Amino acid sequence: EVGLSLLASSLSYWAAKGRDGCPHIFVSSHFHALQELITDAHGIISYHTMEVLKKGVELNFQFRLVDGLVDSSFAVYTACKMGVPEDVVDRANEVYEHVCGGNALSELPCVDSDEERKNRWLTRRMQEILPRVDDWDIDRDLNGLLDLIEESLLEPDERIGQSSTQESDSEHELNIQIQENDEEDAEDEEGPEERNGFLPALE
């Protein structure tokens, strides 16, 4: 990693100047492999970490600086404590062990979840319509391009046109219902003679 290499090289440069030539430097880093890459011929570098007490499977963070090195960020433990789903944590461990074994991420099998399957489907569909999108004359037919993208990448119930149609149908039903209710109210206000077309006799 470039960041790790640059930091290790910079610290090695200053450490090579010895105790008299090197300024007092404080460095905080999450790179666990940093100490393995630093050259410290004069022995002027000291390492410190935050104290963590272990009680069985539980960790107690002391938030106190002590001498030593840390070999874990306790990220998985913290994720579990913060409520990250167990399957996500298990997947994180799987990826970590795979990378630590010297394997490339591209060799790691994907999780065949609904989201993964949908992402693969979207990728294929985007690749299929990409040539048509590249050749499309947006100035002449922007709506046609939007329709193509919508039909190609969205499920039927996700399309804007479908939603608009459903909303229009709902509004139509609502208008009919309101109209029917208005007619019923008007009939209730009329007397029985008025509904039959007759007015009551005046005395």
mmCIF file of C-alpha atoms in Angstrom:
data_model
loop_
_atom_site.group_PDB
_atom_site.id
_atom_site.type_symbol
_atom_site.label_atom_id
_atom_site.label_comp_id
_atom_site.label_asym_id
_atom_site.label_seq_id
_atom_site.Cartn_x
_atom_site.Cartn_y
_atom_site.Cartn_z
ATOM 1 C CA GLU A 1 0.000 0.000 0.000
ATOM 2 C CA VAL A 2 1.334 3.391 -1.008
ATOM 3 C CA GLY A 3 0.328 5.152 2.210
ATOM 4 C CA LEU A 4 2.078 2.548 4.353
ATOM 5 C CA SER A 5 5.210 2.718 2.204
ATOM 6 C CA LEU A 6 5.391 6.509 2.333
ATOM 7 C CA LEU A 7 4.944 6.611 6.098
ATOM 8 C CA ALA A 8 7.554 3.908 6.716
ATOM 9 C CA SER A 9 10.045 5.622 4.399
ATOM 10 C CA SER A 10 9.522 9.006 6.051
ATOM 11 C CA LEU A 11 10.035 7.626 9.555
ATOM 12 C CA SER A 12 13.099 5.664 8.459
ATOM 13 C CA TYR A 13 14.553 8.872 7.013
ATOM 14 C CA TRP A 14 14.271 10.696 10.323
ATOM 15 C CA ALA A 15 15.359 7.709 12.409
ATOM 16 C CA ALA A 16 18.556 7.451 10.337
ATOM 17 C CA LYS A 17 19.610 10.891 11.629
ATOM 18 C CA GLY A 18 20.044 9.491 15.131
ATOM 19 C CA ARG A 19 19.038 10.932 18.471
ATOM 20 C CA ASP A 20 20.845 14.236 17.908
ATOM 21 C CA GLY A 21 19.614 14.861 14.380
ATOM 22 C CA CYS A 22 16.019 13.660 14.605
ATOM 23 C CA PRO A 23 13.283 15.917 16.043
ATOM 24 C CA HIS A 24 10.815 14.523 18.569
ATOM 25 C CA ILE A 25 8.048 13.036 16.409
ATOM 26 C CA PHE A 26 4.684 11.629 17.466
ATOM 27 C CA VAL A 27 2.961 9.378 14.926
ATOM 28 C CA SER A 28 -0.433 7.709 15.224
ATOM 29 C CA SER A 29 -1.302 5.067 12.639
ATOM 30 C CA HIS A 30 -3.646 2.158 12.035
ATOM 31 C CA PHE A 31 -1.006 0.301 9.974
ATOM 32 C CA HIS A 32 -0.184 -2.782 12.038
ATOM 33 C CA ALA A 33 2.700 -3.716 9.730
ATOM 34 C CA LEU A 34 4.405 -0.336 10.081
ATOM 35 C CA GLN A 35 7.072 -1.416 12.592
ATOM 36 C CA GLU A 36 8.175 -4.227 10.257
ATOM 37 C CA LEU A 37 9.041 -1.731 7.512
ATOM 38 C CA ILE A 38 10.872 0.933 9.523
ATOM 39 C CA THR A 39 14.676 0.970 9.698
ATOM 40 C CA ASP A 40 15.837 2.035 13.166
ATOM 41 C CA ALA A 41 19.584 1.507 13.308
ATOM 42 C CA HIS A 42 20.007 3.877 16.268
ATOM 43 C CA GLY A 43 17.204 2.369 18.355
ATOM 44 C CA ILE A 44 15.468 5.678 18.988
ATOM 45 C CA ILE A 45 11.920 4.619 18.105
ATOM 46 C CA SER A 46 9.506 3.510 20.825
ATOM 47 C CA TYR A 47 6.066 1.990 20.281
ATOM 48 C CA HIS A 48 2.920 2.522 22.322
ATOM 49 C CA THR A 49 -0.688 1.419 22.146
ATOM 50 C CA MET A 50 -3.974 1.805 23.991
ATOM 51 C CA GLU A 51 -4.392 -0.733 26.774
ATOM 52 C CA VAL A 52 -7.072 -3.385 26.365
ATOM 53 C CA LEU A 53 -7.907 -5.934 29.056
ATOM 54 C CA LYS A 54 -9.299 -9.301 28.012
ATOM 55 C CA LYS A 55 -11.759 -11.205 30.183
ATOM 56 C CA GLY A 56 -12.670 -14.384 28.361
ATOM 57 C CA VAL A 57 -14.301 -13.274 25.132
ATOM 58 C CA GLU A 58 -14.983 -9.790 26.486
ATOM 59 C CA LEU A 59 -12.699 -6.793 25.975
ATOM 60 C CA ASN A 60 -12.360 -3.852 28.317
ATOM 61 C CA PHE A 61 -10.904 -0.760 26.649
ATOM 62 C CA GLN A 62 -8.884 1.246 29.176
ATOM 63 C CA PHE A 63 -8.183 4.297 26.976
ATOM 64 C CA ARG A 64 -4.715 4.482 28.511
ATOM 65 C CA LEU A 65 -1.446 4.689 26.577
ATOM 66 C CA VAL A 66 1.016 1.894 27.416
ATOM 67 C CA ASP A 67 4.233 0.536 25.926
ATOM 68 C CA GLY A 68 3.861 -2.128 23.269
ATOM 69 C CA LEU A 69 2.345 -2.979 19.909
ATOM 70 C CA VAL A 70 -1.150 -3.973 18.899
ATOM 71 C CA ASP A 71 -1.843 -6.807 16.475
ATOM 72 C CA SER A 72 -5.585 -6.276 16.106
ATOM 73 C CA SER A 73 -7.969 -3.372 15.660
ATOM 74 C CA PHE A 74 -10.758 -5.329 17.406
ATOM 75 C CA ALA A 75 -13.017 -4.180 14.565
ATOM 76 C CA VAL A 76 -15.044 -7.398 14.485
ATOM 77 C CA TYR A 77 -15.601 -7.337 18.241
ATOM 78 C CA THR A 78 -16.677 -3.699 18.091
ATOM 79 C CA ALA A 79 -18.980 -4.375 15.135
ATOM 80 C CA CYS A 80 -20.723 -7.152 17.059
ATOM 81 C CA LYS A 81 -21.154 -4.917 20.090
ATOM 82 C CA MET A 82 -22.636 -2.162 17.940
ATOM 83 C CA GLY A 83 -25.275 -4.484 16.482
ATOM 84 C CA VAL A 84 -23.851 -5.235 13.042
ATOM 85 C CA PRO A 85 -25.668 -8.360 11.702
ATOM 86 C CA GLU A 86 -23.904 -11.659 12.332
ATOM 87 C CA ASP A 87 -23.814 -12.620 8.649
ATOM 88 C CA VAL A 88 -22.008 -9.357 7.841
ATOM 89 C CA VAL A 89 -19.415 -10.021 10.546
ATOM 90 C CA ASP A 90 -18.935 -13.597 9.340
ATOM 91 C CA ARG A 91 -18.387 -12.350 5.816
ATOM 92 C CA ALA A 92 -15.840 -9.816 7.083
ATOM 93 C CA ASN A 93 -13.910 -12.598 8.813
ATOM 94 C CA GLU A 94 -14.019 -14.686 5.652
ATOM 95 C CA VAL A 95 -12.615 -11.845 3.547
ATOM 96 C CA TYR A 96 -9.941 -11.066 6.153
ATOM 97 C CA GLU A 97 -8.712 -14.647 6.333
ATOM 98 C CA HIS A 98 -8.738 -14.890 2.546
ATOM 99 C CA VAL A 99 -6.571 -11.780 2.140
ATOM 100 C CA CYS A 100 -4.231 -12.758 4.991
ATOM 101 C CA GLY A 101 -3.646 -16.026 3.158
ATOM 102 C CA GLY A 102 -2.096 -14.086 0.295
ATOM 103 C CA ASN A 103 -5.082 -14.487 -2.007
ATOM 104 C CA ALA A 104 -6.564 -11.863 -4.297
ATOM 105 C CA LEU A 105 -10.008 -10.473 -3.558
ATOM 106 C CA SER A 106 -11.082 -11.376 -7.090
ATOM 107 C CA GLU A 107 -10.634 -15.047 -6.165
ATOM 108 C CA LEU A 108 -13.064 -14.810 -3.258
ATOM 109 C CA PRO A 109 -16.486 -16.294 -4.062
ATOM 110 C CA CYS A 110 -19.318 -13.782 -3.976
ATOM 111 C CA VAL A 111 -22.190 -14.147 -1.559
ATOM 112 C CA ASP A 112 -25.172 -15.234 -3.638
ATOM 113 C CA SER A 113 -27.686 -12.943 -1.981
ATOM 114 C CA ASP A 114 -30.701 -11.309 -3.593
ATOM 115 C CA GLU A 115 -28.793 -8.040 -3.740
ATOM 116 C CA GLU A 116 -25.784 -9.676 -5.390
ATOM 117 C CA ARG A 117 -27.996 -11.370 -7.975
ATOM 118 C CA LYS A 118 -29.748 -8.102 -8.755
ATOM 119 C CA ASN A 119 -26.422 -6.294 -9.082
ATOM 120 C CA ARG A 120 -25.167 -8.895 -11.543
ATOM 121 C CA TRP A 121 -28.407 -8.614 -13.518
ATOM 122 C CA LEU A 122 -28.101 -4.821 -13.605
ATOM 123 C CA THR A 123 -24.494 -5.083 -14.744
ATOM 124 C CA ARG A 124 -25.433 -7.344 -17.639
ATOM 125 C CA ARG A 125 -28.329 -5.124 -18.669
ATOM 126 C CA MET A 126 -26.176 -1.985 -18.557
ATOM 127 C CA GLN A 127 -23.548 -3.651 -20.718
ATOM 128 C CA GLU A 128 -26.235 -4.660 -23.209
ATOM 129 C CA ILE A 129 -27.744 -1.194 -23.636
ATOM 130 C CA LEU A 130 -24.466 0.749 -23.436
ATOM 131 C CA PRO A 131 -23.833 0.726 -27.227
ATOM 132 C CA ARG A 132 -27.337 2.078 -27.858
ATOM 133 C CA VAL A 133 -26.909 4.768 -25.207
ATOM 134 C CA ASP A 134 -23.571 5.849 -26.709
ATOM 135 C CA ASP A 135 -25.152 6.283 -30.155
ATOM 136 C CA TRP A 136 -28.350 7.937 -28.939
ATOM 137 C CA ASP A 137 -29.079 11.493 -30.084
ATOM 138 C CA ILE A 138 -30.080 13.059 -26.773
ATOM 139 C CA ASP A 139 -30.914 16.426 -28.329
ATOM 140 C CA ARG A 140 -33.505 14.868 -30.628
ATOM 141 C CA ASP A 141 -35.032 12.226 -28.379
ATOM 142 C CA LEU A 142 -34.232 12.575 -24.688
ATOM 143 C CA ASN A 143 -37.521 11.017 -23.597
ATOM 144 C CA GLY A 144 -36.856 7.981 -25.761
ATOM 145 C CA LEU A 145 -33.516 7.461 -24.035
ATOM 146 C CA LEU A 146 -35.125 7.744 -20.614
ATOM 147 C CA ASP A 147 -37.765 5.208 -21.650
ATOM 148 C CA LEU A 148 -35.053 2.820 -22.838
ATOM 149 C CA ILE A 149 -33.162 3.068 -19.550
ATOM 150 C CA GLU A 150 -36.343 2.670 -17.533
ATOM 151 C CA GLU A 151 -37.523 -0.399 -19.451
ATOM 152 C CA SER A 152 -34.070 -1.991 -19.397
ATOM 153 C CA LEU A 153 -33.031 -1.417 -15.784
ATOM 154 C CA LEU A 154 -36.222 -1.210 -13.733
ATOM 155 C CA GLU A 155 -38.691 -3.857 -12.735
ATOM 156 C CA PRO A 156 -42.255 -3.266 -14.009
ATOM 157 C CA ASP A 157 -43.490 -2.094 -10.608
ATOM 158 C CA GLU A 158 -40.535 0.305 -10.285
ATOM 159 C CA ARG A 159 -41.158 2.182 -13.512
ATOM 160 C CA ILE A 160 -42.371 5.748 -13.360
ATOM 161 C CA GLY A 161 -45.007 5.225 -16.020
ATOM 162 C CA GLN A 162 -46.475 2.276 -14.136
ATOM 163 C CA SER A 163 -46.588 4.257 -10.910
ATOM 164 C CA SER A 164 -48.271 7.173 -12.667
ATOM 165 C CA THR A 165 -50.900 4.865 -14.139
ATOM 166 C CA GLN A 166 -51.607 3.338 -10.752
ATOM 167 C CA GLU A 167 -51.873 6.780 -9.181
ATOM 168 C CA SER A 168 -54.247 7.928 -11.940
ATOM 169 C CA ASP A 169 -56.442 4.870 -11.403
ATOM 170 C CA SER A 170 -56.506 5.540 -7.675
ATOM 171 C CA GLU A 171 -57.425 9.187 -8.241
ATOM 172 C CA HIS A 172 -60.204 8.134 -10.647
ATOM 173 C CA GLU A 173 -61.614 5.717 -8.091
ATOM 174 C CA LEU A 174 -61.406 8.427 -5.451
ATOM 175 C CA ASN A 175 -63.246 10.929 -7.644
ATOM 176 C CA ILE A 176 -65.985 8.411 -8.371
ATOM 177 C CA GLN A 177 -66.345 7.611 -4.696
ATOM 178 C CA ILE A 178 -66.529 11.284 -3.779
ATOM 179 C CA GLN A 179 -69.124 11.896 -6.474
ATOM 180 C CA GLU A 180 -71.232 8.968 -5.276
ATOM 181 C CA ASN A 181 -71.034 10.212 -1.697
ATOM 182 C CA ASP A 182 -72.108 13.695 -2.798
ATOM 183 C CA GLU A 183 -75.154 12.266 -4.575
ATOM 184 C CA GLU A 184 -76.125 10.258 -1.492
ATOM 185 C CA ASP A 185 -75.811 13.357 0.701
ATOM 186 C CA ALA A 186 -78.001 15.317 -1.705
ATOM 187 C CA GLU A 187 -80.678 12.616 -1.567
ATOM 188 C CA ASP A 188 -80.607 12.626 2.233
ATOM 189 C CA GLU A 189 -81.229 16.380 2.272
ATOM 190 C CA GLU A 190 -84.298 16.004 0.012
ATOM 191 C CA GLY A 191 -87.669 15.036 1.432
ATOM 192 C CA PRO A 192 -89.554 11.935 0.242
ATOM 193 C CA GLU A 193 -91.894 14.026 -1.917
ATOM 194 C CA GLU A 194 -88.983 15.859 -3.546
ATOM 195 C CA ARG A 195 -87.322 12.590 -4.489
ATOM 196 C CA ASN A 196 -90.563 11.516 -6.223
ATOM 197 C CA GLY A 197 -90.817 14.775 -8.123
ATOM 198 C CA PHE A 198 -93.636 16.275 -6.021
ATOM 199 C CA LEU A 199 -93.632 19.201 -3.658
ATOM 200 C CA PRO A 200 -95.678 19.089 -0.445
ATOM 201 C CA ALA A 201 -98.960 21.004 -0.536
ATOM 202 C CA LEU A 202 -98.927 24.380 1.127
ATOM 203 C CA GLU A 203 -101.681 25.074 3.634
#
